[in-house]
Amino acid sequence: MKIAIVGAGIIGVTTAWELASDGHEVMVFERRGAAAEESSFANAGVVAPGYVTPWAAPGMRGKVLRSLLSTHGAVKLRWPLTGRDLAWMARWQRACQLESYLANRARMQRLAFYSRTRLHEITEARELNYERSDGYLVLLRSKREKKLIQPGLEVLRQAGSSFREVDADEARRIEPALSTETELAGAIHLPDDEVANCRQFALLLKWETEALGAQFHFNCDLAPLSRAAPTELRLASGSEGHRFDAVVMCAGVASAELLRPLGLRIPVAPIYGHSISANIREPLNAPRSAVMDERYKVAISRLGQRVRVAGSAELGGSLNSLHPEALRTIYKVLQDWFPGAVTLQAGVQQWKGARPMLPDGPPLIGPSGVPGVWLNLGHGSSGWALSCGSARVLADMMGGRDPGIDLEGLGIERLLQH
C-alpha cells in the first residue's frame, strides 16, 4: 500500500519503520524541520514498563489538589485553561474509578512490556547506539514514602517487573554519586529497566527507514483531513491534494484538529513537562543510569556525557512559556542528589514539551472508523516506552495479521463508551 504518516516524532518514526519493513510505500509528513522536535526532543528517556500507568487512578484527585497547593508540587494548572482542558478534566475524573483504572493499567502495561521487547529487537538487529544504560532507581526520602509506595509495588508485582526494595546504603552502592547530605530512607531498584536517548533513537531509526525507501517531508503544515476524501493530504497554505491508500495519524495533540472534519472527537490534551540537559562536569559525581525522586516526580538520567533532569505536569497555559516554578523544582532535585555533577554556568538546555494525553491513559491504536484512516496517538508521558510496540501492533493490524497481543480497549470504540 501507499501509506502517508502524519507526524515524525517517536511514534511516527517507529510506525514508518514497521510499515516500510513490511514492504509498504511510506511517506512521512512533519510540520517541524526535523524528526523528534516536539514531545520526543528532550524527555526523561526512561523505559520502565512497570511504571507505565494511567494518570486517572483512585485517589489521584486528592493528590492533584495537594500538589496544586505545594510549592514544588508535580502537577499544576496554568492560565489560560481552555474549554478543551476543562472537558478533558471532566473525562479524567470519571476515569479515576477503580474498575476503569485497573483495566487501563493492564492495557498500558501489556503494551509497554511488548514494546520494550520490540525496542531491543530493533536495537540488536540494526546495531543502534543511542546513549542507553541499564537500571532504574526510585528514591524514597522518608519512611512515610516507603509506606505510601507499597500499593505501587503490588502493581509492579502484578505486572511482572523485576525489582528489589533496598536500603539507603545499597542504593548508594548502585548509584555511588548520590549525595549523603540528602535524607534517603531507601529505594526501589529495577535492574531490567533502562534509560536512553529517545530523540537519538528516532533519528537513527529514521535513517534506517529511509534506507528501506521511505520518504520524509519536513516543514509540511497540513490542512485538516476532508470528509469527501479522507486519505488525501493537502498543505494548510493550499496545494494540490495527494491521495494515499491509507493515512496514519501520529501527530500527537495536533491530531485532534486534523481529524475533526471526519467527525472524530479525540479528547487529547497537552500535558506540559519541563527538562534541563547539562554537560557533565565530573563523571564520578553523575548518575550511572536513571533515578526518580518519588516525592517530586522528577527523573535524573545519564545520557552519554550529559545529565537530563525532567519533571512537572501542567494542564493549561502555553508551550512557549517556561515556568520558573517548574525549573526551580528541577534544579532543586538535581542539587539534592547530584551536586557538582554538571556545569550549570553555561550550555544548559531548558525545554518544555507537550505530552499528548488522553483522559483515561492508554493510546488509541488501530482503524479510526473512517475507511483508510488509522490512528496511533495519545501516548501521553509514555510515548518512548510504548512507541515500538504500538508501531508493530499497528503495522500488523494494517497487514491483516494477528499482533499476538491483547488489543482490547486500545481502539476508537473505547472513546464511544464514555
Coordinates of C-alpha atoms in Angstrom, one line a residue:
M1 CA 0.0 0.0 0.0
K2 CA 0.9 3.6 -0.4
I3 CA 0.7 5.0 3.1
A4 CA 1.1 8.5 4.5
I5 CA 2.1 9.0 8.1
V6 CA 1.4 12.4 9.7
G7 CA 4.0 13.2 12.3
A8 CA 7.6 12.4 12.7
G9 CA 8.0 12.1 16.5
I10 CA 9.0 8.8 18.1
I11 CA 5.5 7.4 17.3
G12 CA 5.6 8.4 13.6
V13 CA 9.2 7.3 13.0
T14 CA 8.7 3.8 14.6
T15 CA 5.4 3.5 12.7
A16 CA 7.2 4.4 9.4
W17 CA 9.9 1.8 10.2
E18 CA 7.5 -1.0 10.8
L19 CA 5.3 -0.3 7.7
A20 CA 8.4 0.2 5.5
S21 CA 9.8 -3.1 6.9
D22 CA 6.5 -4.8 5.8
G23 CA 7.1 -3.6 2.2
H24 CA 4.7 -0.7 2.0
E25 CA 5.5 2.6 0.2
V26 CA 5.7 5.1 3.1
M27 CA 5.8 8.9 3.1
V28 CA 6.0 10.8 6.4
F29 CA 4.9 14.4 6.7
E30 CA 6.1 16.6 9.6
R31 CA 5.4 20.2 10.4
R32 CA 8.7 20.8 12.0
G33 CA 12.1 21.0 10.3
A34 CA 13.4 17.6 11.6
A35 CA 12.3 14.4 13.3
A36 CA 11.6 14.2 17.0
E37 CA 11.4 18.0 17.5
E38 CA 8.5 18.1 19.9
S39 CA 7.5 15.7 22.7
S40 CA 10.3 13.3 21.7
F41 CA 13.0 16.0 21.9
A42 CA 14.2 16.2 25.5
N43 CA 12.1 13.9 27.6
A44 CA 13.4 11.9 30.6
G45 CA 14.3 8.9 28.4
V46 CA 13.2 6.3 30.9
V47 CA 11.8 2.9 29.7
A48 CA 10.2 1.4 32.7
P49 CA 7.2 -0.8 31.7
G50 CA 6.0 -1.4 35.3
Y51 CA 5.7 2.3 35.9
V52 CA 3.6 2.9 32.8
T53 CA 0.2 3.5 34.4
P54 CA -2.7 5.9 33.9
W55 CA -2.9 9.3 35.5
A56 CA -6.6 8.5 36.1
A57 CA -6.4 6.4 39.2
P58 CA -8.4 6.2 42.5
G59 CA -7.1 8.9 44.9
M60 CA -5.5 10.9 42.2
R61 CA -7.9 13.8 42.5
G62 CA -6.8 14.3 46.1
K63 CA -3.1 14.0 45.2
V64 CA -3.5 16.6 42.4
L65 CA -5.3 19.0 44.8
R66 CA -2.5 18.7 47.3
S67 CA 0.1 19.2 44.6
L68 CA -1.6 22.4 43.4
L69 CA -1.1 23.8 46.9
S70 CA 2.6 22.7 47.2
T71 CA 5.5 25.0 46.1
H72 CA 7.2 22.0 44.5
G73 CA 4.1 20.1 43.5
A74 CA 4.4 17.9 40.5
V75 CA 1.1 18.8 39.0
K76 CA 0.0 22.4 38.2
L77 CA -2.9 24.2 36.4
R78 CA -1.8 27.1 34.3
W79 CA -3.8 30.0 32.9
P80 CA -5.5 30.2 30.5
L81 CA -7.5 26.9 30.7
T82 CA -9.4 26.3 27.5
G83 CA -12.7 24.6 27.0
R84 CA -10.8 21.6 25.8
D85 CA -8.8 21.5 29.0
L86 CA -11.9 21.6 31.2
A87 CA -13.7 18.9 29.1
W88 CA -10.5 16.8 29.5
M89 CA -10.5 17.2 33.3
A90 CA -14.2 16.1 33.5
R91 CA -13.5 12.9 31.5
W92 CA -10.3 12.3 33.5
Q93 CA -12.2 12.5 36.8
R94 CA -14.7 9.9 35.5
A95 CA -11.9 7.6 34.5
C96 CA -10.5 7.6 38.1
Q97 CA -12.9 4.9 39.1
L98 CA -11.2 1.7 40.3
E99 CA -12.6 -0.6 37.6
S100 CA -11.6 1.8 34.8
Y101 CA -8.2 2.3 36.3
L102 CA -7.4 -1.4 36.6
A103 CA -8.5 -2.1 33.0
N104 CA -6.5 0.8 31.6
R105 CA -3.4 0.0 33.6
A106 CA -3.4 -3.6 32.4
R107 CA -3.8 -2.3 28.8
M108 CA -0.9 0.0 29.1
Q109 CA 1.5 -2.4 30.8
R110 CA 0.8 -5.2 28.3
L111 CA 1.8 -2.8 25.6
A112 CA 4.8 -1.5 27.5
F113 CA 6.4 -4.9 28.1
Y114 CA 5.7 -5.8 24.5
S115 CA 7.2 -2.5 23.3
R116 CA 10.4 -3.0 25.3
T117 CA 10.9 -6.4 23.7
R118 CA 10.4 -4.8 20.3
L119 CA 12.8 -2.0 21.1
H120 CA 15.5 -4.5 21.9
E121 CA 14.8 -6.5 18.8
I122 CA 15.2 -3.4 16.6
T123 CA 18.3 -2.2 18.5
E124 CA 20.1 -5.5 18.1
A125 CA 19.1 -6.1 14.5
R126 CA 20.2 -2.6 13.3
E127 CA 23.1 -2.3 15.9
L128 CA 21.9 1.1 17.0
N129 CA 23.7 3.1 19.7
Y130 CA 21.7 5.8 21.4
E131 CA 23.2 6.6 24.9
R132 CA 21.5 3.7 26.6
S133 CA 22.2 2.4 30.1
D134 CA 20.6 -0.2 32.3
G135 CA 18.8 0.2 35.6
Y136 CA 16.3 2.5 37.3
L137 CA 16.3 3.6 40.9
V138 CA 13.3 5.1 42.6
L139 CA 14.4 7.2 45.6
L140 CA 12.4 7.4 48.8
R141 CA 13.2 10.3 51.0
S142 CA 11.3 9.2 54.1
K143 CA 9.7 6.2 55.9
R144 CA 6.3 7.6 55.1
E145 CA 7.2 7.4 51.4
K146 CA 8.3 3.8 51.8
K147 CA 4.9 3.1 53.3
L148 CA 3.0 5.0 50.6
I149 CA 4.7 3.2 47.8
Q150 CA 3.6 -0.3 48.9
P151 CA 0.5 -0.3 46.6
G152 CA 2.7 0.7 43.7
L153 CA 5.0 -2.3 44.4
E154 CA 2.0 -4.5 44.2
V155 CA 1.3 -3.1 40.8
L156 CA 4.9 -3.9 39.8
R157 CA 4.5 -7.5 41.1
Q158 CA 1.3 -7.9 39.1
A159 CA 3.0 -6.5 36.0
G160 CA 5.8 -9.0 36.3
S161 CA 8.5 -6.3 36.9
S162 CA 11.8 -7.4 38.4
F163 CA 12.6 -5.1 41.4
R164 CA 14.2 -5.0 44.8
E165 CA 13.5 -2.9 47.9
V166 CA 16.9 -1.7 49.0
D167 CA 18.1 0.4 52.0
A168 CA 20.0 3.7 51.7
D169 CA 23.4 2.0 51.8
E170 CA 22.5 -0.4 48.9
A171 CA 21.0 2.5 46.9
R172 CA 24.3 4.4 47.2
R173 CA 26.2 1.3 46.1
I174 CA 24.0 1.1 43.0
E175 CA 24.4 4.9 42.4
P176 CA 27.6 5.9 44.2
A177 CA 27.3 9.6 43.4
L178 CA 24.1 10.1 45.4
S179 CA 24.6 12.9 47.9
T180 CA 25.0 11.8 51.5
E181 CA 23.6 15.2 52.6
T182 CA 20.0 14.4 51.4
E183 CA 17.9 12.2 53.6
L184 CA 17.3 8.8 52.0
A185 CA 15.1 6.2 53.6
G186 CA 15.6 3.6 50.8
A187 CA 14.9 2.9 47.2
I188 CA 13.3 0.6 44.7
H189 CA 15.8 -0.8 42.2
L190 CA 14.5 -2.1 38.8
P191 CA 17.5 -3.7 37.1
D192 CA 15.7 -4.6 33.9
D193 CA 14.5 -1.1 33.2
E194 CA 16.6 1.4 31.3
V195 CA 17.3 4.9 30.2
A196 CA 18.1 6.0 26.6
N197 CA 18.1 9.0 24.3
C198 CA 14.6 8.9 22.7
R199 CA 15.4 11.6 20.1
Q200 CA 18.7 10.0 19.1
F201 CA 17.0 6.6 18.6
A202 CA 14.3 8.3 16.5
L203 CA 16.9 10.0 14.2
L204 CA 18.9 6.7 13.8
L205 CA 15.7 4.8 13.0
K206 CA 14.6 7.5 10.5
W207 CA 17.8 6.9 8.6
E208 CA 17.2 3.1 8.7
T209 CA 13.7 3.7 7.4
E210 CA 14.9 5.9 4.6
A211 CA 17.3 3.1 3.6
L212 CA 14.2 0.9 3.0
G213 CA 12.8 3.6 0.6
A214 CA 10.6 5.6 2.9
Q215 CA 10.4 9.4 2.3
F216 CA 10.3 12.1 5.0
H217 CA 9.0 15.5 4.2
F218 CA 9.5 18.3 6.7
N219 CA 8.1 21.8 7.1
C220 CA 4.7 20.4 6.0
D221 CA 1.9 22.1 7.9
L222 CA -1.1 20.0 6.7
A223 CA -4.7 21.0 6.3
P224 CA -7.3 19.0 8.3
L225 CA -8.5 15.8 6.6
S226 CA -11.5 16.1 4.4
R227 CA -14.7 14.1 4.8
A228 CA -15.0 13.9 1.0
A229 CA -11.5 12.5 0.5
P230 CA -10.2 11.4 3.9
T231 CA -7.0 9.8 2.5
E232 CA -6.0 12.9 0.6
L233 CA -3.4 15.3 2.1
R234 CA -3.0 19.0 1.3
L235 CA -0.9 21.7 2.8
A236 CA -2.7 24.2 5.1
S237 CA -1.4 27.1 2.9
G238 CA -3.1 25.5 -0.1
S239 CA -1.7 22.9 -2.5
E240 CA -2.7 20.1 -4.9
G241 CA -4.0 17.1 -3.0
H242 CA -2.1 13.8 -2.9
R243 CA -4.1 10.6 -2.4
F244 CA -2.9 7.6 -0.5
D245 CA -4.3 4.1 0.2
A246 CA -4.1 4.9 3.9
V247 CA -3.3 7.7 6.3
V248 CA -1.9 7.1 9.7
M249 CA -2.3 9.9 12.2
C250 CA 0.7 10.1 14.6
A251 CA 0.7 13.9 15.2
G252 CA 0.1 14.0 18.9
V253 CA -2.0 16.8 20.2
A254 CA -2.4 18.3 16.7
S255 CA -4.1 15.0 15.6
A256 CA -7.4 16.2 17.1
E257 CA -7.8 19.2 14.9
L258 CA -6.6 17.3 11.8
L259 CA -9.3 14.6 12.4
R260 CA -12.1 16.9 13.4
P261 CA -13.7 17.3 9.9
L262 CA -14.1 13.5 9.8
G263 CA -16.5 13.6 12.7
L264 CA -13.9 12.2 15.1
R265 CA -13.7 13.9 18.5
I266 CA -10.4 12.9 20.1
P267 CA -10.1 14.2 23.7
V268 CA -6.4 14.6 23.6
A269 CA -4.8 17.5 25.6
P270 CA -1.3 18.7 26.1
I271 CA 0.2 17.9 29.5
Y272 CA 3.3 20.0 29.6
G273 CA 6.6 18.9 31.1
H274 CA 9.9 20.6 31.6
S275 CA 13.5 19.4 31.4
I276 CA 17.1 20.6 31.6
S277 CA 20.1 19.0 29.9
A278 CA 23.6 19.9 31.0
N279 CA 27.1 18.7 30.3
I280 CA 28.7 16.5 33.0
R281 CA 31.5 18.3 34.9
E282 CA 32.7 15.4 36.9
P283 CA 31.7 11.9 35.8
L284 CA 32.2 10.4 39.3
N285 CA 29.5 12.9 40.6
A286 CA 27.0 12.0 38.0
P287 CA 24.4 9.2 37.9
R288 CA 25.3 5.9 36.2
S289 CA 21.8 5.4 34.8
A290 CA 18.5 6.9 35.9
V291 CA 16.9 7.8 39.2
M292 CA 13.4 9.0 40.1
D293 CA 12.7 11.2 43.1
E294 CA 9.4 9.8 44.2
R295 CA 8.4 12.8 46.3
Y296 CA 8.8 15.4 43.5
K297 CA 8.3 13.0 40.5
V298 CA 11.5 14.3 38.9
A299 CA 13.7 11.9 36.9
I300 CA 17.5 12.4 36.6
S301 CA 19.0 10.5 33.7
R302 CA 22.5 9.9 32.4
L303 CA 22.6 10.3 28.6
G304 CA 26.2 9.9 27.4
Q305 CA 28.2 12.9 28.6
R306 CA 25.1 14.8 29.7
V307 CA 22.6 14.7 32.6
R308 CA 18.9 15.3 31.9
V309 CA 16.5 16.2 34.7
A310 CA 12.8 16.1 33.8
G311 CA 9.6 16.6 35.6
S312 CA 6.4 18.6 36.1
A313 CA 3.0 18.1 34.7
E314 CA 1.0 21.1 33.7
L315 CA -2.5 21.4 32.2
G316 CA -3.3 24.7 30.6
G317 CA -1.0 27.6 29.7
S318 CA 1.2 27.6 26.6
L319 CA 4.1 25.6 25.2
N320 CA 6.1 28.8 24.7
S321 CA 6.4 29.8 28.3
L322 CA 8.9 28.1 30.6
H323 CA 7.6 28.3 34.2
P324 CA 10.2 29.3 36.8
E325 CA 8.5 27.2 39.5
A326 CA 8.9 24.0 37.5
L327 CA 12.5 24.8 36.7
R328 CA 13.3 25.6 40.3
T329 CA 12.0 22.2 41.4
I330 CA 14.1 20.5 38.7
Y331 CA 17.2 22.3 39.8
K332 CA 16.5 21.6 43.4
V333 CA 16.2 17.9 42.9
L334 CA 19.4 17.8 40.9
Q335 CA 21.2 19.7 43.6
D336 CA 19.8 17.5 46.3
W337 CA 21.0 14.2 44.8
F338 CA 23.9 15.0 42.4
P339 CA 25.5 18.4 43.5
G340 CA 28.5 19.3 41.3
A341 CA 27.7 16.7 38.6
V342 CA 27.1 19.1 35.8
T343 CA 28.2 22.5 34.5
L344 CA 25.3 25.0 35.2
Q345 CA 27.1 28.2 34.3
A346 CA 26.7 27.8 30.5
G347 CA 25.3 25.5 27.9
V348 CA 22.3 24.3 29.8
Q349 CA 19.4 23.4 27.6
Q350 CA 16.0 24.2 29.1
W351 CA 13.0 22.6 27.4
K352 CA 9.2 22.4 27.6
G353 CA 7.3 19.8 25.7
A354 CA 3.6 18.8 25.3
R355 CA 2.7 15.2 26.2
P356 CA -0.4 14.2 24.1
M357 CA -2.5 12.6 26.8
L358 CA -6.0 11.0 26.7
P359 CA -8.1 11.3 29.9
D360 CA -8.1 7.6 30.7
G361 CA -4.5 6.8 29.9
P362 CA -4.0 4.2 27.0
P363 CA -3.3 5.4 23.5
L364 CA -5.5 4.9 20.5
I365 CA -4.2 2.3 18.0
G366 CA -6.0 1.0 15.0
P367 CA -8.7 1.9 12.5
S368 CA -10.5 5.2 13.1
G369 CA -13.8 4.1 11.8
V370 CA -13.3 6.2 8.6
P371 CA -12.1 4.0 5.7
G372 CA -8.4 4.4 5.1
V373 CA -7.6 6.5 8.2
W374 CA -5.7 4.8 11.0
L375 CA -4.7 6.1 14.5
N376 CA -1.5 5.8 16.6
L377 CA -1.8 8.6 19.1
G378 CA -2.4 9.8 22.7
H379 CA 0.6 8.1 24.4
G380 CA 1.0 10.8 26.9
S381 CA 4.1 10.7 29.1
S382 CA 4.8 7.1 28.0
G383 CA 5.4 7.7 24.3
W384 CA 9.0 6.5 24.4
A385 CA 8.1 3.4 26.5
L386 CA 5.2 2.5 24.2
S387 CA 6.4 3.5 20.8
C388 CA 8.0 0.4 19.3
G389 CA 5.2 -1.9 20.4
S390 CA 2.5 0.5 19.2
A391 CA 4.1 0.7 15.8
R392 CA 4.4 -3.0 15.4
V393 CA 0.8 -3.6 16.6
L394 CA -0.5 -1.0 14.1
A395 CA 1.6 -2.5 11.2
D396 CA 0.2 -6.0 11.9
M397 CA -3.4 -4.7 12.0
M398 CA -2.9 -2.9 8.7
G399 CA -1.5 -6.0 7.2
G400 CA -4.4 -8.2 8.5
R401 CA -2.2 -10.1 10.9
D402 CA -2.7 -11.1 14.5
P403 CA -0.4 -8.9 16.5
G404 CA 0.0 -11.5 19.2
I405 CA -1.1 -9.2 22.0
D406 CA -4.4 -8.4 23.5
L407 CA -5.6 -5.2 21.9
E408 CA -8.9 -4.9 23.9
G409 CA -9.5 -1.2 24.9
L410 CA -6.9 0.3 22.6
G411 CA -9.3 1.1 19.7
I412 CA -11.5 4.1 18.9
E413 CA -14.6 2.2 20.3
R414 CA -13.2 2.9 23.8
L415 CA -14.0 6.6 23.4
L416 CA -17.5 5.8 22.3
Q417 CA -18.2 4.1 25.6
H418 CA -17.8 7.3 27.7

